CSV table of C-alpha atoms and ligand atoms in Angstrom, one decimal:
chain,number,residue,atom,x,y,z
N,25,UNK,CA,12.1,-68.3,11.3
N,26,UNK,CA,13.7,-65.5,9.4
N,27,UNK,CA,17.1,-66.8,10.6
N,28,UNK,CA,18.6,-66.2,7.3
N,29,UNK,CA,17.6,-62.9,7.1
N,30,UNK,CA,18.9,-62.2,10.5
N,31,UNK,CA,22.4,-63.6,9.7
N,32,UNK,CA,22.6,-61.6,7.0
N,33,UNK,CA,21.6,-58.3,8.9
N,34,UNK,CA,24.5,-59.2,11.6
N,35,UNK,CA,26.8,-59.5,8.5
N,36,UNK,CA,26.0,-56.3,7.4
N,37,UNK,CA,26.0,-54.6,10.7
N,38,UNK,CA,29.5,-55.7,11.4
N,39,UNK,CA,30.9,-55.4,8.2
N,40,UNK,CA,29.9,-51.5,8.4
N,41,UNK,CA,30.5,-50.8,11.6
N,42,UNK,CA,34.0,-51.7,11.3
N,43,UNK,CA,34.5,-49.6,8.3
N,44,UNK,CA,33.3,-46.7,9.9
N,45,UNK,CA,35.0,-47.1,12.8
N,46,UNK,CA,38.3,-47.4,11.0
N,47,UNK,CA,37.5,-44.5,9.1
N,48,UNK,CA,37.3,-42.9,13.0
N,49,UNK,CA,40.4,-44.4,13.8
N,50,UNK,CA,42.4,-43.4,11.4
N,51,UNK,CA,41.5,-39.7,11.7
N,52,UNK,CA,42.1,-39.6,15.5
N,53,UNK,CA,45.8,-41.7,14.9
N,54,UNK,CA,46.6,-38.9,12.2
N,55,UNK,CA,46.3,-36.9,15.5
N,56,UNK,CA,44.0,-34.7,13.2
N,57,UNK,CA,42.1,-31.9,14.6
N,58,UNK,CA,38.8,-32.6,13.1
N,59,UNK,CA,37.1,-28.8,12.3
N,60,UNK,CA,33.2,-28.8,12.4
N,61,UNK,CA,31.8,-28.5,8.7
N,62,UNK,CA,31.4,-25.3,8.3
N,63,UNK,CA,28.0,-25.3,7.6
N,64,UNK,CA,25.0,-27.5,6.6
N,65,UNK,CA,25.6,-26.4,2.7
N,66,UNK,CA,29.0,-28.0,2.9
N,67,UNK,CA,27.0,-31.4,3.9
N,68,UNK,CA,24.5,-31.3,1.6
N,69,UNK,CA,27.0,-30.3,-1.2
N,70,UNK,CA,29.1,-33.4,-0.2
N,71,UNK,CA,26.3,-35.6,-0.4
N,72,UNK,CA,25.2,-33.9,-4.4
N,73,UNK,CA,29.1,-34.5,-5.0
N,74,UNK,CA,30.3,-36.9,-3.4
N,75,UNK,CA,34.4,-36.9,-2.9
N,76,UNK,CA,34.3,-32.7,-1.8
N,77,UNK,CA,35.3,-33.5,1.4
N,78,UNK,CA,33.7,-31.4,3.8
N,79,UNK,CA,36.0,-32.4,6.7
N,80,UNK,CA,38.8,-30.1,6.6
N,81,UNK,CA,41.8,-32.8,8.7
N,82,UNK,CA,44.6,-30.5,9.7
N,83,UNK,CA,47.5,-32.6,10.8
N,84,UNK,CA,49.0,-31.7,13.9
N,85,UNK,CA,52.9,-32.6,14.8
N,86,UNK,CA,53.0,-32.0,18.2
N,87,UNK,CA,56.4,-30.9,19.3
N,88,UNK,CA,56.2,-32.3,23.2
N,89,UNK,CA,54.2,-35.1,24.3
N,90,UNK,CA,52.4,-34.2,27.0
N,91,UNK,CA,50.2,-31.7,24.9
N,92,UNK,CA,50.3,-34.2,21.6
N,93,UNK,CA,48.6,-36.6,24.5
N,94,UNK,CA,45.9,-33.9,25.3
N,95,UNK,CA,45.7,-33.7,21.7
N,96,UNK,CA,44.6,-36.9,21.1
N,97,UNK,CA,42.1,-37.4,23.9
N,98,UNK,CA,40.5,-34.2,22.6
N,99,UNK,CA,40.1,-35.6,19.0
N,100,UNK,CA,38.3,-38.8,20.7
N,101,UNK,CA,35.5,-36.5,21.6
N,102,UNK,CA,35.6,-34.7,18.1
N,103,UNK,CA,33.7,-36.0,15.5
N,104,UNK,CA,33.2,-37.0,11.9
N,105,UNK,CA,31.5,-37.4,8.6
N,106,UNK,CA,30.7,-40.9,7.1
N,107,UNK,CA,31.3,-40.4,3.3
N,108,UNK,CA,29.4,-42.3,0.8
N,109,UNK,CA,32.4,-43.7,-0.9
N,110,UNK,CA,33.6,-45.7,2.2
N,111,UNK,CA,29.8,-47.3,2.4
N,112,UNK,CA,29.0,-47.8,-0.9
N,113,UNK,CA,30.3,-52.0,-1.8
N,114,UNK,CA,28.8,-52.5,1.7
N,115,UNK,CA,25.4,-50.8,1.0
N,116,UNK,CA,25.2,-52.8,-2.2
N,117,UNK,CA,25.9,-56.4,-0.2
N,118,UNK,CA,23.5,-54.8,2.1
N,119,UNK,CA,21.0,-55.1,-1.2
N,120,UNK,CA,22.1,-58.1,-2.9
N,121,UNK,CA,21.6,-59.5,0.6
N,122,UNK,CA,17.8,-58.2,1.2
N,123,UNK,CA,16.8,-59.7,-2.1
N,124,UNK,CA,18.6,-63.2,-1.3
N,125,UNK,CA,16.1,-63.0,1.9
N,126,UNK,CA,13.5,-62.5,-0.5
N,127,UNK,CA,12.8,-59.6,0.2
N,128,UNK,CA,11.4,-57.6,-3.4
N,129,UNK,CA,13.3,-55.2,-5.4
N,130,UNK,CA,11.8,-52.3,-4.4
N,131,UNK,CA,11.7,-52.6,-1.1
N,132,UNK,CA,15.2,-53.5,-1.0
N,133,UNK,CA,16.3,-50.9,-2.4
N,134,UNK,CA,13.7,-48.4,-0.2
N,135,UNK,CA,15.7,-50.3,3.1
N,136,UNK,CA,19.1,-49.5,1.6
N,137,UNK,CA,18.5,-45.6,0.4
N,138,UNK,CA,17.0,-45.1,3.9
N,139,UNK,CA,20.1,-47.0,5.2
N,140,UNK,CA,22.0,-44.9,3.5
N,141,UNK,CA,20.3,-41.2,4.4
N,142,UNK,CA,20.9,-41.8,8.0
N,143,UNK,CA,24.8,-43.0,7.7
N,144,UNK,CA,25.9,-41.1,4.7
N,145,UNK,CA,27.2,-37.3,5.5
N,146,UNK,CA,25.9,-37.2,9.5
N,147,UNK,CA,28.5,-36.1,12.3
N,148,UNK,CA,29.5,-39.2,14.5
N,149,UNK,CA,31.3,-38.9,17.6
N,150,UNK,CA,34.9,-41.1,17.1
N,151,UNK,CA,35.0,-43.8,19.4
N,152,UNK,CA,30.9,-44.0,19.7
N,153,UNK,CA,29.1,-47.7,19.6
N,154,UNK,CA,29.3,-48.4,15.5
N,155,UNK,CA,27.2,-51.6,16.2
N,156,UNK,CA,24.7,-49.5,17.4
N,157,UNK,CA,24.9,-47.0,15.0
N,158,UNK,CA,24.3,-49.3,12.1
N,159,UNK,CA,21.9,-51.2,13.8
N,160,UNK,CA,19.6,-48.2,14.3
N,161,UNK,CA,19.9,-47.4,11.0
N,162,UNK,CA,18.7,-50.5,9.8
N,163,UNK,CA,15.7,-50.5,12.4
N,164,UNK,CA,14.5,-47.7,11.4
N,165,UNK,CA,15.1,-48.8,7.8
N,166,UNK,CA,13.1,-51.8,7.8
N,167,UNK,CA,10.6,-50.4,10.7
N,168,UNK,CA,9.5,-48.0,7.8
N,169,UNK,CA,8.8,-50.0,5.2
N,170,UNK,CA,6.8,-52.4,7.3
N,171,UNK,CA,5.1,-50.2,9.8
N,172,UNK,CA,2.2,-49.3,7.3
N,173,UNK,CA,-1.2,-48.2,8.1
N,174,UNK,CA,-1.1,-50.2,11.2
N,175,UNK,CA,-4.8,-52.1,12.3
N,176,UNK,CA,-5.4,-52.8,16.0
N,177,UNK,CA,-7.1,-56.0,15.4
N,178,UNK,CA,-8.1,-57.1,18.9
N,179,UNK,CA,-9.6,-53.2,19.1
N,180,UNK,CA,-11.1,-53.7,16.4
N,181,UNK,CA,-13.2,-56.8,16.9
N,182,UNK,CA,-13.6,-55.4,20.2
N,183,UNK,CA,-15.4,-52.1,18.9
N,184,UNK,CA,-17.3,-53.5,16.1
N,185,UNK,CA,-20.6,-54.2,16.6
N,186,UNK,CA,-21.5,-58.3,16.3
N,187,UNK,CA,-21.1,-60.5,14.4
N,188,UNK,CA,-17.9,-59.5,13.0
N,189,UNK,CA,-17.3,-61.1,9.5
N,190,UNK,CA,-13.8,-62.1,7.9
N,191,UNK,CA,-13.7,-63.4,4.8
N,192,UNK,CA,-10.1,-65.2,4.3
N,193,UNK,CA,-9.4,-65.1,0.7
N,194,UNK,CA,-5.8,-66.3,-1.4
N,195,UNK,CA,-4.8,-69.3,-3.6
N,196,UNK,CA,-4.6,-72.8,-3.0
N,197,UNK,CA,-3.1,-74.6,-0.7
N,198,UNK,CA,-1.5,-72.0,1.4
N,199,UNK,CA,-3.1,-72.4,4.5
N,200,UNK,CA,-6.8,-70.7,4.9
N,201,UNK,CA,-8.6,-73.6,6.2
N,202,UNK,CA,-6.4,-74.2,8.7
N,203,UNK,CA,-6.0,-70.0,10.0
N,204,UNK,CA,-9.8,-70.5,10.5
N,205,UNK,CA,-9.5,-73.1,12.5
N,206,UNK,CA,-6.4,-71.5,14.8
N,207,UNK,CA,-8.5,-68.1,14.4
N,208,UNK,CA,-11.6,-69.9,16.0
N,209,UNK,CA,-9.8,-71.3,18.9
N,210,UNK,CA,-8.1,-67.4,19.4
N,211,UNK,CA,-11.9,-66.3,18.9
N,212,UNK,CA,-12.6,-68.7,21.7
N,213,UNK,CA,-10.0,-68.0,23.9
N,214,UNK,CA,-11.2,-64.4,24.4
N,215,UNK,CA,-14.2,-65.3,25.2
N,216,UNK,CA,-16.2,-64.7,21.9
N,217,UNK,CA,-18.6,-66.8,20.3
N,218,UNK,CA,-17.4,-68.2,16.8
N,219,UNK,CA,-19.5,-69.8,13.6
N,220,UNK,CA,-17.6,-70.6,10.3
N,221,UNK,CA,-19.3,-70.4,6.9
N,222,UNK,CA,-18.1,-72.9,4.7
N,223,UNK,CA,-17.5,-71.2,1.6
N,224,UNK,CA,-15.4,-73.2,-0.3
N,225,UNK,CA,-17.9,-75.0,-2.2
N,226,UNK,CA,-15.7,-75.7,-4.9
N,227,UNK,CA,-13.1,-78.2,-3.6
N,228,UNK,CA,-14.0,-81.6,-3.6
N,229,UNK,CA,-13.7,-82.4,-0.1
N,230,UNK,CA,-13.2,-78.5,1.0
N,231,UNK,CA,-16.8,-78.7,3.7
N,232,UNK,CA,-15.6,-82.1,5.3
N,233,UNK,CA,-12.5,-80.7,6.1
N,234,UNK,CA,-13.6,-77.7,8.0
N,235,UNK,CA,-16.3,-79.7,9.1
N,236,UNK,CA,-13.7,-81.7,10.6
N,237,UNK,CA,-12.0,-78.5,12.2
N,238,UNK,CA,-15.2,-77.4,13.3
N,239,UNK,CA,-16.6,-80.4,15.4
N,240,UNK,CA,-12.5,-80.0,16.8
N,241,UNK,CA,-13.2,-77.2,18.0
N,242,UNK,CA,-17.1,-77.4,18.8
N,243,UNK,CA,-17.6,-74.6,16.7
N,244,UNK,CA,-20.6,-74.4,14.9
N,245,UNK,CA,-20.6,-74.7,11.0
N,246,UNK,CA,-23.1,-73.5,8.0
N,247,UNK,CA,-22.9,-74.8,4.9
N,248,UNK,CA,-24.4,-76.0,1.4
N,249,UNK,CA,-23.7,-78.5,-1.1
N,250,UNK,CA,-20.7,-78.7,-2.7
N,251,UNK,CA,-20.9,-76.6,-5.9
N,252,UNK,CA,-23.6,-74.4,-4.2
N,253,UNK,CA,-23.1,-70.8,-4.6
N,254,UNK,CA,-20.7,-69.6,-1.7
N,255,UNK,CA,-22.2,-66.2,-1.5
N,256,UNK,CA,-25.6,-67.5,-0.4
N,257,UNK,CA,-23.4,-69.7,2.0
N,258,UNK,CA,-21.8,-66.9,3.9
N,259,UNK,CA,-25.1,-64.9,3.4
N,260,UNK,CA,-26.5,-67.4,5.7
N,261,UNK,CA,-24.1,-67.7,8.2
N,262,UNK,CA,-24.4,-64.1,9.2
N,263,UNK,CA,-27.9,-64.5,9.3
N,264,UNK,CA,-27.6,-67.5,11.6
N,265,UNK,CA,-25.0,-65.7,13.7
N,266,UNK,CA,-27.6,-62.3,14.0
N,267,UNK,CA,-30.0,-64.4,15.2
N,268,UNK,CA,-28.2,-66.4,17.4
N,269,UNK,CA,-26.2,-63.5,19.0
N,270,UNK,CA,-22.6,-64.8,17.8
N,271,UNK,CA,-19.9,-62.7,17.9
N,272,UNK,CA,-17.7,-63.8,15.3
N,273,UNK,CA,-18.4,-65.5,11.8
N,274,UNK,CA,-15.3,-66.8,9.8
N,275,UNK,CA,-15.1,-67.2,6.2
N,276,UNK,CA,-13.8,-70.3,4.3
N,277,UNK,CA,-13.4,-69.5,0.7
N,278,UNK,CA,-12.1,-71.6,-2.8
N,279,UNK,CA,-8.5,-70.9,-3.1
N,280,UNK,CA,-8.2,-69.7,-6.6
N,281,UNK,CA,-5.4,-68.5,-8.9
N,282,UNK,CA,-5.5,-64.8,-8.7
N,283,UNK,CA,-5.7,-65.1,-12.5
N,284,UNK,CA,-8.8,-67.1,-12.6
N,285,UNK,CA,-11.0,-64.8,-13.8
N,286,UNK,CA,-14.6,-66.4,-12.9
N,287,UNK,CA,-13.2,-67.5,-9.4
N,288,UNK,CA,-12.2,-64.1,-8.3
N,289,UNK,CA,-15.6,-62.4,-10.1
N,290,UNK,CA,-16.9,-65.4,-7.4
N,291,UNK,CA,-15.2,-64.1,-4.9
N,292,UNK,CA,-16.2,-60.2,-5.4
N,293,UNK,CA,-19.3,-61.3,-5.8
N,294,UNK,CA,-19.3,-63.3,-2.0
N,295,UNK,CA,-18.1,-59.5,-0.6
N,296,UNK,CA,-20.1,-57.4,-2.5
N,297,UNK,CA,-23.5,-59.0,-1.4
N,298,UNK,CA,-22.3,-59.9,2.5
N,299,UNK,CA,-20.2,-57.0,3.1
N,300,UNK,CA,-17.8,-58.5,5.3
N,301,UNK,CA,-16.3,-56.4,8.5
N,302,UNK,CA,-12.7,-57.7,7.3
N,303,UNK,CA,-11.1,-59.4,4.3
N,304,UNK,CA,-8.0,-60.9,4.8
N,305,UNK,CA,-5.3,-62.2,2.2
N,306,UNK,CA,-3.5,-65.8,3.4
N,307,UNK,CA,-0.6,-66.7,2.0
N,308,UNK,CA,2.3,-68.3,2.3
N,309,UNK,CA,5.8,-66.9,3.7
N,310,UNK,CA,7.6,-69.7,1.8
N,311,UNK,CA,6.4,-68.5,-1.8
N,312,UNK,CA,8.4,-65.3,-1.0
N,313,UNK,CA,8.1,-62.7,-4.3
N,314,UNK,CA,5.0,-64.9,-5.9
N,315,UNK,CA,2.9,-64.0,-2.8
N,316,UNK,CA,3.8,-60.6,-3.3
N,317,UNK,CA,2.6,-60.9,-7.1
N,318,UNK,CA,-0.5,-62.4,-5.9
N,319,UNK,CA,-1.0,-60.0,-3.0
N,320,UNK,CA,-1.2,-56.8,-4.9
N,321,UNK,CA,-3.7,-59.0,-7.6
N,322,UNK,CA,-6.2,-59.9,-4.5
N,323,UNK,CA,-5.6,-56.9,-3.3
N,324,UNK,CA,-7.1,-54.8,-6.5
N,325,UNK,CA,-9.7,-57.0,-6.4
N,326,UNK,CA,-11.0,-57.8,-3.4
N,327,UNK,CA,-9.1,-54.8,-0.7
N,328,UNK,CA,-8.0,-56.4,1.9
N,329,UNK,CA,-7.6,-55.2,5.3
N,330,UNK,CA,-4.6,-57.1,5.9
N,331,UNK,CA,-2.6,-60.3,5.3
N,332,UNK,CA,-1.5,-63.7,7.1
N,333,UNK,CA,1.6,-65.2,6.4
N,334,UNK,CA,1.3,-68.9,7.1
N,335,UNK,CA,4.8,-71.3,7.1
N,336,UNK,CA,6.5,-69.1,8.5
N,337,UNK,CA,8.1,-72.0,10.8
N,338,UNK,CA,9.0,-73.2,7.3
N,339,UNK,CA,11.0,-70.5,5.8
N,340,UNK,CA,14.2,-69.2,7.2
N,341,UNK,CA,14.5,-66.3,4.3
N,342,UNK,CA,11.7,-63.6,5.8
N,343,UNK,CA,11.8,-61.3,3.4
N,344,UNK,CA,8.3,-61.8,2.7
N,345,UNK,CA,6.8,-60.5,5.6
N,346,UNK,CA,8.8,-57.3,5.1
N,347,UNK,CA,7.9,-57.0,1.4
N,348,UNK,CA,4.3,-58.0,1.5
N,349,UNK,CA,3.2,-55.5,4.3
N,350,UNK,CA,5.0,-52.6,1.8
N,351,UNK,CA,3.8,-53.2,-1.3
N,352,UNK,CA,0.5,-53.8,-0.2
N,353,UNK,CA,-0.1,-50.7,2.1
N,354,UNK,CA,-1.6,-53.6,4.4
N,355,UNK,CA,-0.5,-54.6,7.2
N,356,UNK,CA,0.7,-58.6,8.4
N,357,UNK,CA,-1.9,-59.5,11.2
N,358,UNK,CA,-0.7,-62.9,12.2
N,359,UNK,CA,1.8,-65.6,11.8
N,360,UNK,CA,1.5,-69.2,10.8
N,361,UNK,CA,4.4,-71.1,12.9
N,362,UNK,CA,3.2,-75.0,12.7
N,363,UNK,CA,0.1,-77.2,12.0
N,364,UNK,CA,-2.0,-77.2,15.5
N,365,UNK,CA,-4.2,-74.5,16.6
N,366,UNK,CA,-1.5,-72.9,18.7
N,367,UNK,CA,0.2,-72.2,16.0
N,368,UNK,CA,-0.8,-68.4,15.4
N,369,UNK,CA,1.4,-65.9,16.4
N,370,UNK,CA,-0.1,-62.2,16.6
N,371,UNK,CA,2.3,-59.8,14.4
N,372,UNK,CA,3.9,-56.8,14.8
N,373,UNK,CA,6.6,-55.1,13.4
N,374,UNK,CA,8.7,-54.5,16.8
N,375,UNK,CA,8.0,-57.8,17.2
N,376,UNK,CA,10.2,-59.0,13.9
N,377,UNK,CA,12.4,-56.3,14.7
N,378,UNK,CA,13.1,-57.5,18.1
N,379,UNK,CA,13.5,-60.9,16.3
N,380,UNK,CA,16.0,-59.5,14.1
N,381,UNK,CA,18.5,-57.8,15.9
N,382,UNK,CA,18.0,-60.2,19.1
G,419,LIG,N1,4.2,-75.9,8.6
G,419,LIG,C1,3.0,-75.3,8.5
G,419,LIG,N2,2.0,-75.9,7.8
G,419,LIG,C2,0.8,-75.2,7.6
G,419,LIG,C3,0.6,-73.9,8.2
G,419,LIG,N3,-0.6,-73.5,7.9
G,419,LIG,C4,-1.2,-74.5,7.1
G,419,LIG,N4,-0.3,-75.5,6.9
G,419,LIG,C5,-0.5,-76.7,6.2
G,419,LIG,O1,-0.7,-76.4,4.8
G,419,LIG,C6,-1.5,-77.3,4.2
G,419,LIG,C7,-2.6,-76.6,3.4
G,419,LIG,O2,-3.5,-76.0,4.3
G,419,LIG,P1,-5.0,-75.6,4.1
G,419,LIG,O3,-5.5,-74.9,5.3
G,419,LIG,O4,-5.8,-76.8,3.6
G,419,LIG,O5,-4.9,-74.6,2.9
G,419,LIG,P2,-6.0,-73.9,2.0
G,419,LIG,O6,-6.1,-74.6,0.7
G,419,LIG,O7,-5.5,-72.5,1.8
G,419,LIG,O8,-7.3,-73.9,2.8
G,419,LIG,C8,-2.0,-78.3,5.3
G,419,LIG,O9,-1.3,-79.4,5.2
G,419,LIG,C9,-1.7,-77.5,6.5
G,419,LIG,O10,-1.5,-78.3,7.6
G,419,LIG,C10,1.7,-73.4,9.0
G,419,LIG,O11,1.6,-72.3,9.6
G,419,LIG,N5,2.9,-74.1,9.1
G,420,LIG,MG1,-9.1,-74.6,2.2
């Protein structure tokens, strides 16, 4: 799991942290004095023109040692400027690299300007961490592109009055039916009460598979014929669960292609007449920039609250739980990591950050 990615950030990070801290090196072995910028006009106008140097390096000759010695150990605690020019071929790898991971062009390029506006034209102390420098940078980088409107989902169910209803929308194959299932046995775990609508009626063989999930887990299970309308399906369930005092009711629906028009009328129609506490889009980290394509299409039609990236165990690229979470303005709830029930990991970005820079 996002082990290429990670590689690739450890690149990076050492790549330009040894650049800079040559560039550190070099001015303290000049035995420069290294004057303050004069002002914050003289960084700003380095950054709009990049090659005024706003460091002023005044070489010093010494005449005796002793004081060329004091010299030098003073300059160590002076500091300088990190130019563009010297981070510039590094800053692009840094993007080539992103969008090798998967990770979509825009967002790529959002990590690496924001990369860039916290290295570029800021005073560094010579001889300070560069590892660390860069790999703040880069935290902060990715932390803002994937910290978006954030959704406490345990709170949430908590607060909301019962049943809570999730629909789990997305295409085919990419692993609803099964999130169900590992969401029910979560459900469970906590201590709530769980029934699961099966709304894919369109999938020969879609019911007895969750059926199948559902007597797993001794979960109870509403459903219709195949081909019967799933609206009136899930319409059902959250009746059932009303009257029954469930807590949870959990949504199977057709996977469809997000350009299928009647199947995702279908699918507006299932949340338009139930209302559902939660939609949430499931796909599949492995499909990297077509999930994306398909995200922002579900999304437009039927908002979602938030997204599941399932295979995640599968795909050692990443990228597309960083660009998913961005483009969408949605945040990644869970993780898929394997085929059993276990295999849900709750997401959060410090989590993958943590992951990251381990
Ligand atoms: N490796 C792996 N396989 C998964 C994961 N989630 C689902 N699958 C597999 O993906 C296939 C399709 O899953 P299914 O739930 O039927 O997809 P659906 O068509 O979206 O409902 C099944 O073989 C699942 O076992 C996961 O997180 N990791
Ligand atoms: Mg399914």
């Amino acid at each position: 799991m996002f082990e290429k990615l990670k590689e690739k950030l450890g690149g990076f990070k050492k790549v330009i942290g040894s650049t800079i801290e040559e560039k550190g090196k070099e001015a303290a072995e000049a035995g420069a004095i290294i004057k303050e910028p004069e002002s914050e006009e003289h960084i700003k106008k380095e950054k709009a023109e990049p090659g005024v140097q706003p460091v002023e390096i005044i070489q010093e000759k010494p005449e005796k040692v002793g004081i060329y010695d004091k010299i030098k150990a003073a300059v160590f605690e002076q500091e300088f400027i990190i130019d563009e020019k010297s981070l510039k071929d590094h800053l692009w790898e840094l993007e080539m690299a992103l969008l090798e991971s998967d990770v979509a062009l825009p967002v790529a390029e959002k990590i690496v300007d924001s990369v860039k506006a916290e290295l570029v034209g800021t005073r560094r102390k010579i001889g300070s961490d560069t590892g660390r420098i860069v790999e703040t940078a880069l935290r902060q980088a990715i932390s803002k592109v994937i910290s978006v409107d954030p959704l406490d989902f345990d709170e949430f169910i908590k607060k909301s009055s019962k049943p809570v209803s999730i629909v789990f929308v997305g295409v085919n194959g990419t692993g609803k039916t099964t999130t169900i299932a590992k969401m029910a046995e979560r459900f469970k775990e906590q201590g709530y009460s769980v029934v699961i609508a099966a709304g894919d009626t369109f999938r020969a063989g879609a019911i007895e598979q969750i059926e199948r999930h559902a007597n797993a887990l001794g979960t109870k299970l509403i459903k219709h014929q195949e081909g019967a309308d799933p609206a009136a399906v899930v319409y059902d369930a959250i009746q059932f669960a009303k009257a029954k005092h469930k807590d949870i009711v959990l949504v199977d629906t057709a996977g469809r292609m997000h350009t299928n028009i009647n199947l995702m009328d279908q699918l507006k129609k299932v949340c338009r007449v139930n209302s559902p506490d939660l939609i949430i889009f499931v796909d599949e980290a492995v499909a990297g920039n077509d999930a994306l394509e398909r995200a922002k299409l579900f999304n437009s039609a039927v908002p979602f609250s938030g997204s599941i990236l399932t295979k995640q165990d599968a795909d050692a690229k990443g990228g597309a739980a960083i660009s998913i979470a961005y483009t969408t303005g949605k945040p990644i709830l869970f993780l898929g990591v394997g085929q059993t029930y276990k295999d849900l990991i709750k997401f959060d970005p410090d989590w993958l950050l943590d992951r990251l820079f381990e």
